[in-house]
Amino acid sequence: MYQDKKVVFSGVQPSGVLTIGNYLGAIKNFAYFSDAYHCYYCVVDEHAITVRQMPADLRRRTYETLALYIACGLDPEKNTLFVQSHVSAHAELGWILDCYTMFGELSRMTQFKDKSAKNADNINAGLFTYPTLMAADILLYQTELVPVGVDQKQHLELSRDIALRFNQVYGDTFVVPDGYIAKETAKIMSLAEPTKKMSKSDENENAVVRILDPRDTIIRKFKRAVTDSGSEIRAAEDKPGVTNLISIYGAFTGKSVPEVEKEFEGKGYGDFKLAVGEVCADALAPVQAQFARLSADKAYLETVMKQGAEAAAHDAARTMSKVRRKVGFIELKR
Ligand code: ATP
Ligand code: LTN
Protein backbone atom coordinates (compact mmCIF):
# COMPACT_ATOMS: atom_id res chain seq x y z
CA MET A 1 0.00 0.00 0.00
CA TYR A 2 1.35 3.41 -0.90
CA GLN A 3 0.71 5.66 2.07
CA ASP A 4 1.62 8.78 0.12
CA LYS A 5 -1.10 8.30 -2.47
CA LYS A 6 -4.80 7.68 -2.18
CA VAL A 7 -6.11 4.50 -3.73
CA VAL A 8 -8.41 3.98 -6.71
CA PHE A 9 -9.88 0.54 -7.47
CA SER A 10 -12.19 -0.64 -10.23
CA GLY A 11 -13.07 -3.83 -12.03
CA VAL A 12 -14.63 -5.10 -15.22
CA GLN A 13 -16.06 -8.59 -15.73
CA PRO A 14 -14.65 -10.66 -18.59
CA SER A 15 -18.21 -11.70 -19.40
CA GLY A 16 -18.24 -10.56 -23.02
CA VAL A 17 -16.52 -8.28 -25.50
CA LEU A 18 -16.51 -4.83 -23.93
CA THR A 19 -18.91 -2.20 -25.20
CA ILE A 20 -18.65 1.56 -25.60
CA GLY A 21 -20.73 1.67 -22.38
CA ASN A 22 -17.87 -0.02 -20.51
CA TYR A 23 -15.42 2.27 -22.30
CA LEU A 24 -17.14 5.62 -21.79
CA GLY A 25 -18.68 4.82 -18.40
CA ALA A 26 -15.62 3.22 -16.85
CA ILE A 27 -12.31 2.36 -18.57
CA LYS A 28 -11.78 5.67 -20.36
CA ASN A 29 -11.90 7.40 -16.96
CA PHE A 30 -9.48 4.98 -15.30
CA ALA A 31 -6.40 6.60 -16.84
CA TYR A 32 -7.26 10.03 -15.36
CA PHE A 33 -6.28 8.72 -11.96
CA SER A 34 -3.01 6.99 -12.85
CA ASP A 35 -0.71 9.85 -11.86
CA ALA A 36 -2.29 11.22 -8.73
CA TYR A 37 -3.53 7.95 -7.20
CA HIS A 38 -2.30 4.44 -6.63
CA CYS A 39 -4.59 2.57 -9.01
CA TYR A 40 -5.68 -1.06 -9.01
CA TYR A 41 -7.62 -2.20 -12.08
CA CYS A 42 -8.83 -5.73 -11.88
CA VAL A 43 -10.34 -8.20 -14.35
CA VAL A 44 -13.01 -9.69 -12.10
CA ASP A 45 -13.27 -13.26 -13.37
CA GLU A 46 -14.70 -14.51 -10.06
CA HIS A 47 -17.64 -12.17 -10.53
CA ALA A 48 -18.14 -13.41 -14.09
CA ILE A 49 -18.87 -17.01 -13.04
CA THR A 50 -22.03 -15.92 -11.21
CA VAL A 51 -23.49 -16.40 -14.70
CA ARG A 52 -22.61 -19.61 -16.56
CA GLN A 53 -19.52 -19.13 -18.76
CA MET A 54 -17.80 -21.45 -21.22
CA PRO A 55 -14.34 -22.04 -19.66
CA ALA A 56 -12.42 -21.46 -22.90
CA ASP A 57 -14.35 -18.26 -23.58
CA LEU A 58 -13.77 -17.00 -20.07
CA ARG A 59 -10.03 -17.56 -20.38
CA ARG A 60 -9.87 -15.83 -23.76
CA ARG A 61 -11.89 -12.86 -22.54
CA THR A 62 -9.74 -12.51 -19.45
CA TYR A 63 -6.67 -12.01 -21.66
CA GLU A 64 -8.73 -9.77 -23.91
CA THR A 65 -9.98 -7.56 -21.08
CA LEU A 66 -6.48 -7.10 -19.73
CA ALA A 67 -5.20 -6.25 -23.23
CA LEU A 68 -8.03 -3.72 -23.57
CA TYR A 69 -7.11 -2.08 -20.28
CA ILE A 70 -3.62 -1.49 -21.66
CA ALA A 71 -4.87 -0.53 -25.13
CA CYS A 72 -7.16 2.08 -23.51
CA GLY A 73 -4.13 3.78 -22.03
CA LEU A 74 -3.49 2.05 -18.70
CA ASP A 75 0.25 1.67 -18.37
CA PRO A 76 1.12 -1.48 -16.34
CA GLU A 77 4.08 0.41 -14.89
CA LYS A 78 1.81 3.08 -13.45
CA ASN A 79 -1.23 0.97 -12.51
CA THR A 80 -1.57 -2.38 -10.81
CA LEU A 81 -3.38 -4.44 -13.46
CA PHE A 82 -4.36 -7.94 -12.38
CA VAL A 83 -6.84 -10.80 -12.49
CA GLN A 84 -9.08 -11.30 -9.43
CA SER A 85 -8.69 -15.10 -9.16
CA HIS A 86 -4.89 -14.68 -8.96
CA VAL A 87 -5.22 -12.98 -5.57
CA SER A 88 -6.93 -15.34 -3.15
CA ALA A 89 -7.51 -12.60 -0.58
CA HIS A 90 -10.54 -11.42 -2.60
CA ALA A 91 -12.48 -14.65 -2.06
CA GLU A 92 -11.22 -14.87 1.50
CA LEU A 93 -12.33 -11.39 2.51
CA GLY A 94 -15.52 -11.94 0.52
CA TRP A 95 -16.44 -14.81 2.84
CA ILE A 96 -15.67 -12.83 5.97
CA LEU A 97 -17.73 -9.87 4.75
CA ASP A 98 -20.62 -12.22 3.94
CA CYS A 99 -20.92 -12.60 7.69
CA TYR A 100 -21.30 -8.83 8.07
CA THR A 101 -23.85 -8.39 5.29
CA MET A 102 -27.56 -8.87 5.84
CA PHE A 103 -29.83 -11.08 3.78
CA GLY A 104 -32.26 -8.17 3.50
CA GLU A 105 -29.58 -5.86 2.12
CA LEU A 106 -28.61 -8.30 -0.61
CA SER A 107 -32.27 -8.97 -1.43
CA ARG A 108 -32.75 -5.30 -2.29
CA MET A 109 -30.01 -5.20 -4.95
CA THR A 110 -31.54 -4.42 -8.33
CA GLN A 111 -28.75 -6.17 -10.27
CA PHE A 112 -29.58 -9.39 -8.40
CA LYS A 113 -33.26 -8.99 -9.26
CA ASP A 114 -32.47 -8.27 -12.94
CA LYS A 115 -29.97 -11.08 -13.35
CA SER A 116 -32.24 -13.56 -11.51
CA ALA A 117 -34.99 -12.73 -13.95
CA LYS A 118 -32.61 -13.21 -16.90
CA ASN A 119 -31.08 -16.45 -15.56
CA ALA A 120 -34.10 -18.03 -13.94
CA ASP A 121 -32.58 -21.52 -14.23
CA ASN A 122 -29.39 -20.54 -12.35
CA ILE A 123 -30.17 -18.24 -9.43
CA ASN A 124 -27.09 -19.35 -7.51
CA ALA A 125 -25.81 -18.13 -4.15
CA GLY A 126 -22.87 -16.37 -5.86
CA LEU A 127 -25.25 -14.19 -7.82
CA PHE A 128 -26.85 -13.25 -4.52
CA THR A 129 -23.61 -12.50 -2.64
CA TYR A 130 -21.94 -10.83 -5.66
CA PRO A 131 -22.01 -7.38 -3.99
CA THR A 132 -20.13 -8.66 -0.94
CA LEU A 133 -17.29 -9.92 -3.15
CA MET A 134 -17.27 -6.52 -4.80
CA ALA A 135 -17.04 -4.88 -1.36
CA ALA A 136 -14.09 -7.16 -0.60
CA ASP A 137 -12.36 -6.11 -3.85
CA ILE A 138 -12.66 -2.49 -2.87
CA LEU A 139 -12.02 -2.67 0.88
CA LEU A 140 -8.95 -4.93 0.57
CA TYR A 141 -6.89 -2.07 -0.82
CA GLN A 142 -8.15 0.71 1.47
CA THR A 143 -9.73 2.33 -1.58
CA GLU A 144 -10.89 5.96 -1.49
CA LEU A 145 -12.37 6.23 -4.97
CA VAL A 146 -14.16 3.77 -7.28
CA PRO A 147 -14.78 4.91 -10.88
CA VAL A 148 -17.86 3.09 -12.23
CA GLY A 149 -21.03 3.56 -14.25
CA VAL A 150 -24.20 4.55 -12.41
CA ASP A 151 -25.52 0.95 -12.45
CA GLN A 152 -22.95 0.17 -9.74
CA LYS A 153 -24.07 2.94 -7.37
CA GLN A 154 -26.22 0.65 -5.24
CA HIS A 155 -23.37 -1.86 -4.87
CA LEU A 156 -21.01 0.92 -3.86
CA GLU A 157 -23.38 2.16 -1.21
CA LEU A 158 -23.56 -1.36 0.16
CA SER A 159 -19.73 -1.50 0.24
CA ARG A 160 -19.73 1.68 2.28
CA ASP A 161 -22.35 0.28 4.68
CA ILE A 162 -20.35 -2.91 5.15
CA ALA A 163 -17.16 -0.93 5.84
CA LEU A 164 -18.93 1.34 8.32
CA ARG A 165 -20.52 -1.63 10.09
CA PHE A 166 -17.23 -3.49 10.39
CA ASN A 167 -15.44 -0.35 11.60
CA GLN A 168 -18.12 0.25 14.17
CA VAL A 169 -17.77 -3.25 15.62
CA TYR A 170 -13.96 -3.56 15.51
CA GLY A 171 -12.64 0.00 15.30
CA ASP A 172 -11.13 1.59 12.20
CA THR A 173 -10.24 -1.17 9.75
CA PHE A 174 -11.38 -0.08 6.31
CA VAL A 175 -11.33 3.21 4.46
CA VAL A 176 -14.93 4.03 3.51
CA PRO A 177 -14.91 4.36 -0.31
CA ASP A 178 -16.61 6.92 -2.55
CA GLY A 179 -17.84 6.37 -6.08
CA TYR A 180 -16.68 8.40 -9.04
CA ILE A 181 -19.48 8.47 -11.58
CA ALA A 182 -18.88 10.64 -14.66
CA LYS A 183 -22.14 12.54 -15.19
CA GLU A 184 -22.48 12.54 -18.99
CA THR A 185 -21.46 8.93 -19.54
CA ALA A 186 -22.81 7.30 -16.39
CA LYS A 187 -25.28 5.21 -18.37
CA ILE A 188 -24.90 4.64 -22.09
CA MET A 189 -28.14 3.13 -23.35
CA SER A 190 -28.89 0.24 -25.71
CA LEU A 191 -29.14 1.31 -29.36
CA ALA A 192 -32.12 -1.00 -29.85
CA GLU A 193 -34.03 -0.16 -26.65
CA PRO A 194 -32.76 3.21 -25.46
CA THR A 195 -34.51 2.97 -22.10
CA LYS A 196 -32.29 -0.03 -21.22
CA LYS A 197 -28.58 0.05 -20.32
CA MET A 198 -26.16 -1.03 -23.04
CA SER A 199 -24.83 -4.30 -21.66
CA LYS A 200 -22.01 -6.47 -23.00
CA SER A 201 -24.02 -9.64 -22.43
CA ASP A 202 -27.00 -8.41 -24.48
CA GLU A 203 -27.99 -11.03 -27.02
CA ASN A 204 -29.08 -8.48 -29.61
CA GLU A 205 -25.87 -7.47 -31.43
CA ASN A 206 -27.56 -4.36 -32.85
CA ALA A 207 -28.12 -3.06 -29.33
CA VAL A 208 -24.42 -2.79 -28.48
CA VAL A 209 -21.35 -1.24 -30.05
CA ARG A 210 -18.27 -3.16 -28.99
CA ILE A 211 -14.85 -1.58 -28.59
CA LEU A 212 -13.48 -4.10 -31.06
CA ASP A 213 -16.20 -3.82 -33.72
CA PRO A 214 -14.79 -2.99 -37.17
CA ARG A 215 -15.42 0.51 -38.51
CA ASP A 216 -18.20 -0.47 -40.95
CA THR A 217 -19.98 -2.47 -38.23
CA ILE A 218 -19.87 0.53 -35.90
CA ILE A 219 -21.27 2.81 -38.58
CA ARG A 220 -23.97 0.30 -39.52
CA LYS A 221 -25.05 -0.19 -35.90
CA PHE A 222 -25.40 3.55 -35.35
CA LYS A 223 -27.33 3.90 -38.61
CA ARG A 224 -29.79 1.33 -37.29
CA ALA A 225 -30.04 2.89 -33.84
CA VAL A 226 -33.60 3.44 -32.71
CA THR A 227 -34.49 7.13 -32.65
CA ASP A 228 -37.60 8.88 -31.53
CA SER A 229 -40.56 10.55 -33.17
CA GLY A 230 -39.95 14.05 -34.50
CA SER A 231 -36.82 15.03 -36.33
CA GLU A 232 -34.98 17.42 -34.05
CA ILE A 233 -31.53 16.60 -32.64
CA ARG A 234 -32.35 17.63 -29.10
CA ALA A 235 -31.81 15.98 -25.71
CA ALA A 236 -35.10 15.46 -23.87
CA GLU A 237 -36.68 12.97 -21.53
CA ASP A 238 -39.19 11.90 -24.17
CA LYS A 239 -36.37 11.40 -26.72
CA PRO A 240 -34.21 8.68 -25.10
CA GLY A 241 -32.75 7.44 -28.41
CA VAL A 242 -31.50 10.83 -29.61
CA THR A 243 -30.42 11.83 -26.11
CA ASN A 244 -28.25 8.72 -25.89
CA LEU A 245 -26.65 9.45 -29.26
CA ILE A 246 -25.96 13.04 -28.20
CA SER A 247 -24.21 11.76 -25.04
CA ILE A 248 -22.10 9.36 -27.09
CA TYR A 249 -21.16 12.02 -29.65
CA GLY A 250 -20.34 14.47 -26.86
CA ALA A 251 -18.20 11.94 -25.02
CA PHE A 252 -16.12 11.13 -28.09
CA THR A 253 -15.69 14.75 -29.18
CA GLY A 254 -15.49 16.47 -25.80
CA LYS A 255 -18.49 18.65 -26.71
CA SER A 256 -21.31 19.60 -24.35
CA VAL A 257 -24.97 18.75 -25.04
CA PRO A 258 -25.85 22.32 -26.18
CA GLU A 259 -22.79 22.34 -28.46
CA VAL A 260 -23.86 19.09 -30.09
CA GLU A 261 -27.45 20.32 -30.46
CA LYS A 262 -26.19 23.51 -32.12
CA GLU A 263 -23.87 21.63 -34.47
CA PHE A 264 -26.76 19.52 -35.78
CA GLU A 265 -29.44 22.21 -35.86
CA GLY A 266 -31.55 21.76 -38.97
CA LYS A 267 -29.92 18.42 -39.83
CA GLY A 268 -31.77 15.11 -39.94
CA TYR A 269 -31.38 11.90 -37.95
CA GLY A 270 -29.59 10.18 -40.86
CA ASP A 271 -26.72 12.70 -40.97
CA PHE A 272 -26.47 12.76 -37.22
CA LYS A 273 -26.30 8.98 -36.84
CA LEU A 274 -23.59 8.76 -39.48
CA ALA A 275 -21.58 11.45 -37.67
CA VAL A 276 -21.88 9.59 -34.35
CA GLY A 277 -20.69 6.38 -36.01
CA GLU A 278 -17.72 8.14 -37.54
CA VAL A 279 -16.47 9.85 -34.37
CA CYS A 280 -16.88 6.60 -32.47
CA ALA A 281 -14.96 4.58 -35.08
CA ASP A 282 -12.23 7.26 -35.26
CA ALA A 283 -11.81 7.31 -31.48
CA LEU A 284 -11.66 3.53 -31.22
CA ALA A 285 -9.23 2.99 -34.13
CA PRO A 286 -6.04 3.58 -32.08
CA VAL A 287 -7.37 1.41 -29.23
CA GLN A 288 -8.05 -1.39 -31.72
CA ALA A 289 -4.60 -1.10 -33.29
CA GLN A 290 -2.92 -1.27 -29.90
CA PHE A 291 -5.18 -4.17 -28.90
CA ALA A 292 -4.18 -6.13 -32.01
CA ARG A 293 -0.51 -5.79 -31.10
CA LEU A 294 -1.03 -6.73 -27.46
CA SER A 295 -3.35 -9.66 -27.95
CA ALA A 296 -0.79 -11.30 -30.21
CA ASP A 297 1.67 -11.30 -27.29
CA LYS A 298 0.24 -13.65 -24.67
CA ALA A 299 3.59 -13.96 -22.92
CA TYR A 300 3.66 -10.21 -22.32
CA LEU A 301 0.09 -10.26 -20.98
CA GLU A 302 1.02 -13.08 -18.62
CA THR A 303 4.01 -11.10 -17.35
CA VAL A 304 1.70 -8.16 -16.63
CA MET A 305 -0.77 -10.49 -14.86
CA LYS A 306 1.96 -12.00 -12.77
CA GLN A 307 3.51 -8.73 -11.70
CA GLY A 308 0.10 -7.23 -10.99
CA ALA A 309 -1.00 -10.22 -8.92
CA GLU A 310 2.19 -10.17 -6.86
CA ALA A 311 1.89 -6.47 -6.11
CA ALA A 312 -1.83 -6.74 -5.33
CA ALA A 313 -1.39 -9.82 -3.11
CA HIS A 314 1.34 -8.05 -1.18
CA ASP A 315 -0.85 -5.01 -0.54
CA ALA A 316 -3.96 -7.09 0.21
CA ALA A 317 -2.07 -9.12 2.83
CA ARG A 318 -1.82 -6.09 5.11
CA THR A 319 -5.57 -5.62 5.24
CA MET A 320 -6.15 -9.38 5.60
CA SER A 321 -3.85 -9.62 8.56
CA LYS A 322 -5.65 -6.76 10.29
CA VAL A 323 -9.07 -8.29 9.54
CA ARG A 324 -8.09 -11.77 10.78
CA ARG A 325 -6.83 -10.35 14.04
CA LYS A 326 -9.92 -8.22 14.56
CA VAL A 327 -12.45 -10.99 13.99
CA GLY A 328 -10.59 -13.36 16.31
CA PHE A 329 -8.75 -15.77 14.02
CA ILE A 330 -5.42 -17.14 15.21
CA GLU A 331 -2.47 -15.99 13.15
CA LEU A 332 0.46 -18.36 13.30
CA LYS A 333 3.92 -16.85 13.15
CA ARG A 334 5.90 -17.91 10.11
P1 ATP B 1 -22.80 -7.66 -18.03
O1 ATP B 1 -23.70 -7.42 -19.21
O2 ATP B 1 -22.01 -8.91 -18.15
O3 ATP B 1 -23.50 -7.49 -16.73
P2 ATP B 1 -21.78 -4.96 -18.21
O4 ATP B 1 -21.71 -4.55 -19.65
O5 ATP B 1 -22.88 -4.40 -17.40
O6 ATP B 1 -21.71 -6.53 -18.13
P3 ATP B 1 -19.66 -4.79 -16.22
O7 ATP B 1 -18.48 -5.65 -16.33
O8 ATP B 1 -20.70 -5.21 -15.25
O9 ATP B 1 -20.36 -4.59 -17.63
O10 ATP B 1 -19.22 -3.31 -15.95
C1 ATP B 1 -17.93 -2.79 -16.04
C2 ATP B 1 -17.99 -1.30 -15.81
O11 ATP B 1 -18.65 -0.66 -16.92
C3 ATP B 1 -18.79 -0.87 -14.57
O12 ATP B 1 -18.14 0.23 -13.97
C4 ATP B 1 -20.11 -0.46 -15.11
O13 ATP B 1 -20.77 0.47 -14.29
C5 ATP B 1 -19.70 0.16 -16.43
N1 ATP B 1 -20.77 0.10 -17.41
C6 ATP B 1 -21.33 -1.04 -17.91
N2 ATP B 1 -22.28 -0.74 -18.81
C7 ATP B 1 -22.33 0.63 -18.87
C8 ATP B 1 -23.13 1.55 -19.61
N3 ATP B 1 -24.03 1.12 -20.47
N4 ATP B 1 -22.91 2.87 -19.44
C9 ATP B 1 -21.97 3.31 -18.56
N5 ATP B 1 -21.19 2.48 -17.84
C10 ATP B 1 -21.36 1.17 -17.97
N1 LTN C 1 -19.73 -5.19 -10.20
C1 LTN C 1 -18.98 -4.48 -11.20
C2 LTN C 1 -17.64 -5.08 -11.46
C3 LTN C 1 -16.84 -5.01 -10.24
C4 LTN C 1 -16.29 -3.83 -9.66
C5 LTN C 1 -15.60 -4.28 -8.50
C6 LTN C 1 -16.33 -2.49 -9.99
C7 LTN C 1 -16.48 -6.05 -9.45
N2 LTN C 1 -15.73 -5.62 -8.39
C8 LTN C 1 -14.96 -3.37 -7.66
C9 LTN C 1 -15.69 -1.60 -9.14
C10 LTN C 1 -15.02 -2.03 -7.99
C11 LTN C 1 -19.78 -4.44 -12.44
O1 LTN C 1 -19.47 -3.66 -13.23
N3 LTN C 1 -20.76 -5.22 -12.62
mmCIF file of C-alpha atoms in Angstrom, residues 70-180:
data_model
loop_
_atom_site.group_PDB
_atom_site.id
_atom_site.type_symbol
_atom_site.label_atom_id
_atom_site.label_comp_id
_atom_site.label_asym_id
_atom_site.label_seq_id
_atom_site.Cartn_x
_atom_site.Cartn_y
_atom_site.Cartn_z
ATOM 1 C CA ILE A 70 -3.623 -1.487 -21.655
ATOM 2 C CA ALA A 71 -4.873 -0.530 -25.126
ATOM 3 C CA CYS A 72 -7.156 2.077 -23.506
ATOM 4 C CA GLY A 73 -4.130 3.777 -22.025
ATOM 5 C CA LEU A 74 -3.489 2.054 -18.704
ATOM 6 C CA ASP A 75 0.254 1.675 -18.372
ATOM 7 C CA PRO A 76 1.119 -1.477 -16.336
ATOM 8 C CA GLU A 77 4.084 0.412 -14.893
ATOM 9 C CA LYS A 78 1.806 3.082 -13.454
ATOM 10 C CA ASN A 79 -1.229 0.968 -12.510
ATOM 11 C CA THR A 80 -1.572 -2.379 -10.811
ATOM 12 C CA LEU A 81 -3.378 -4.442 -13.458
ATOM 13 C CA PHE A 82 -4.363 -7.935 -12.377
ATOM 14 C CA VAL A 83 -6.842 -10.799 -12.485
ATOM 15 C CA GLN A 84 -9.077 -11.301 -9.435
ATOM 16 C CA SER A 85 -8.688 -15.099 -9.163
ATOM 17 C CA HIS A 86 -4.890 -14.679 -8.956
ATOM 18 C CA VAL A 87 -5.217 -12.977 -5.574
ATOM 19 C CA SER A 88 -6.930 -15.342 -3.153
ATOM 20 C CA ALA A 89 -7.514 -12.599 -0.584
ATOM 21 C CA HIS A 90 -10.543 -11.422 -2.599
ATOM 22 C CA ALA A 91 -12.477 -14.647 -2.064
ATOM 23 C CA GLU A 92 -11.216 -14.871 1.503
ATOM 24 C CA LEU A 93 -12.333 -11.388 2.513
ATOM 25 C CA GLY A 94 -15.519 -11.937 0.519
ATOM 26 C CA TRP A 95 -16.435 -14.809 2.835
ATOM 27 C CA ILE A 96 -15.673 -12.826 5.970
ATOM 28 C CA LEU A 97 -17.727 -9.868 4.754
ATOM 29 C CA ASP A 98 -20.622 -12.220 3.938
ATOM 30 C CA CYS A 99 -20.921 -12.603 7.687
ATOM 31 C CA TYR A 100 -21.302 -8.827 8.073
ATOM 32 C CA THR A 101 -23.852 -8.385 5.287
ATOM 33 C CA MET A 102 -27.557 -8.868 5.844
ATOM 34 C CA PHE A 103 -29.831 -11.084 3.775
ATOM 35 C CA GLY A 104 -32.263 -8.174 3.505
ATOM 36 C CA GLU A 105 -29.578 -5.858 2.124
ATOM 37 C CA LEU A 106 -28.611 -8.298 -0.614
ATOM 38 C CA SER A 107 -32.272 -8.973 -1.426
ATOM 39 C CA ARG A 108 -32.749 -5.303 -2.287
ATOM 40 C CA MET A 109 -30.013 -5.202 -4.951
ATOM 41 C CA THR A 110 -31.538 -4.419 -8.333
ATOM 42 C CA GLN A 111 -28.749 -6.166 -10.273
ATOM 43 C CA PHE A 112 -29.583 -9.390 -8.402
ATOM 44 C CA LYS A 113 -33.261 -8.994 -9.265
ATOM 45 C CA ASP A 114 -32.471 -8.269 -12.943
ATOM 46 C CA LYS A 115 -29.966 -11.080 -13.347
ATOM 47 C CA SER A 116 -32.236 -13.556 -11.513
ATOM 48 C CA ALA A 117 -34.995 -12.730 -13.949
ATOM 49 C CA LYS A 118 -32.613 -13.212 -16.902
ATOM 50 C CA ASN A 119 -31.082 -16.446 -15.564
ATOM 51 C CA ALA A 120 -34.099 -18.034 -13.938
ATOM 52 C CA ASP A 121 -32.578 -21.525 -14.226
ATOM 53 C CA ASN A 122 -29.395 -20.536 -12.355
ATOM 54 C CA ILE A 123 -30.169 -18.242 -9.427
ATOM 55 C CA ASN A 124 -27.090 -19.347 -7.514
ATOM 56 C CA ALA A 125 -25.807 -18.125 -4.153
ATOM 57 C CA GLY A 126 -22.871 -16.371 -5.855
ATOM 58 C CA LEU A 127 -25.249 -14.192 -7.825
ATOM 59 C CA PHE A 128 -26.847 -13.246 -4.516
ATOM 60 C CA THR A 129 -23.609 -12.496 -2.644
ATOM 61 C CA TYR A 130 -21.935 -10.831 -5.664
ATOM 62 C CA PRO A 131 -22.008 -7.376 -3.987
ATOM 63 C CA THR A 132 -20.133 -8.659 -0.935
ATOM 64 C CA LEU A 133 -17.295 -9.921 -3.146
ATOM 65 C CA MET A 134 -17.274 -6.515 -4.803
ATOM 66 C CA ALA A 135 -17.040 -4.877 -1.364
ATOM 67 C CA ALA A 136 -14.094 -7.164 -0.602
ATOM 68 C CA ASP A 137 -12.357 -6.114 -3.847
ATOM 69 C CA ILE A 138 -12.658 -2.492 -2.871
ATOM 70 C CA LEU A 139 -12.021 -2.668 0.879
ATOM 71 C CA LEU A 140 -8.950 -4.931 0.573
ATOM 72 C CA TYR A 141 -6.885 -2.069 -0.820
ATOM 73 C CA GLN A 142 -8.153 0.713 1.471
ATOM 74 C CA THR A 143 -9.728 2.327 -1.582
ATOM 75 C CA GLU A 144 -10.895 5.962 -1.494
ATOM 76 C CA LEU A 145 -12.375 6.226 -4.971
ATOM 77 C CA VAL A 146 -14.158 3.773 -7.284
ATOM 78 C CA PRO A 147 -14.779 4.912 -10.883
ATOM 79 C CA VAL A 148 -17.861 3.087 -12.228
ATOM 80 C CA GLY A 149 -21.032 3.559 -14.251
ATOM 81 C CA VAL A 150 -24.199 4.547 -12.412
ATOM 82 C CA ASP A 151 -25.518 0.955 -12.453
ATOM 83 C CA GLN A 152 -22.952 0.170 -9.736
ATOM 84 C CA LYS A 153 -24.074 2.940 -7.372
ATOM 85 C CA GLN A 154 -26.218 0.653 -5.236
ATOM 86 C CA HIS A 155 -23.369 -1.862 -4.869
ATOM 87 C CA LEU A 156 -21.009 0.924 -3.863
ATOM 88 C CA GLU A 157 -23.384 2.156 -1.214
ATOM 89 C CA LEU A 158 -23.563 -1.362 0.165
ATOM 90 C CA SER A 159 -19.733 -1.503 0.239
ATOM 91 C CA ARG A 160 -19.734 1.680 2.277
ATOM 92 C CA ASP A 161 -22.347 0.283 4.679
ATOM 93 C CA ILE A 162 -20.349 -2.914 5.155
ATOM 94 C CA ALA A 163 -17.162 -0.927 5.837
ATOM 95 C CA LEU A 164 -18.928 1.344 8.318
ATOM 96 C CA ARG A 165 -20.521 -1.626 10.091
ATOM 97 C CA PHE A 166 -17.234 -3.485 10.391
ATOM 98 C CA ASN A 167 -15.435 -0.350 11.595
ATOM 99 C CA GLN A 168 -18.115 0.246 14.174
ATOM 100 C CA VAL A 169 -17.767 -3.250 15.625
ATOM 101 C CA TYR A 170 -13.962 -3.558 15.508
ATOM 102 C CA GLY A 171 -12.636 -0.002 15.302
ATOM 103 C CA ASP A 172 -11.128 1.592 12.204
ATOM 104 C CA THR A 173 -10.236 -1.167 9.755
ATOM 105 C CA PHE A 174 -11.377 -0.078 6.312
ATOM 106 C CA VAL A 175 -11.331 3.211 4.459
ATOM 107 C CA VAL A 176 -14.934 4.029 3.509
ATOM 108 C CA PRO A 177 -14.914 4.358 -0.311
ATOM 109 C CA ASP A 178 -16.611 6.918 -2.549
ATOM 110 C CA GLY A 179 -17.841 6.366 -6.075
ATOM 111 C CA TYR A 180 -16.682 8.403 -9.037
#
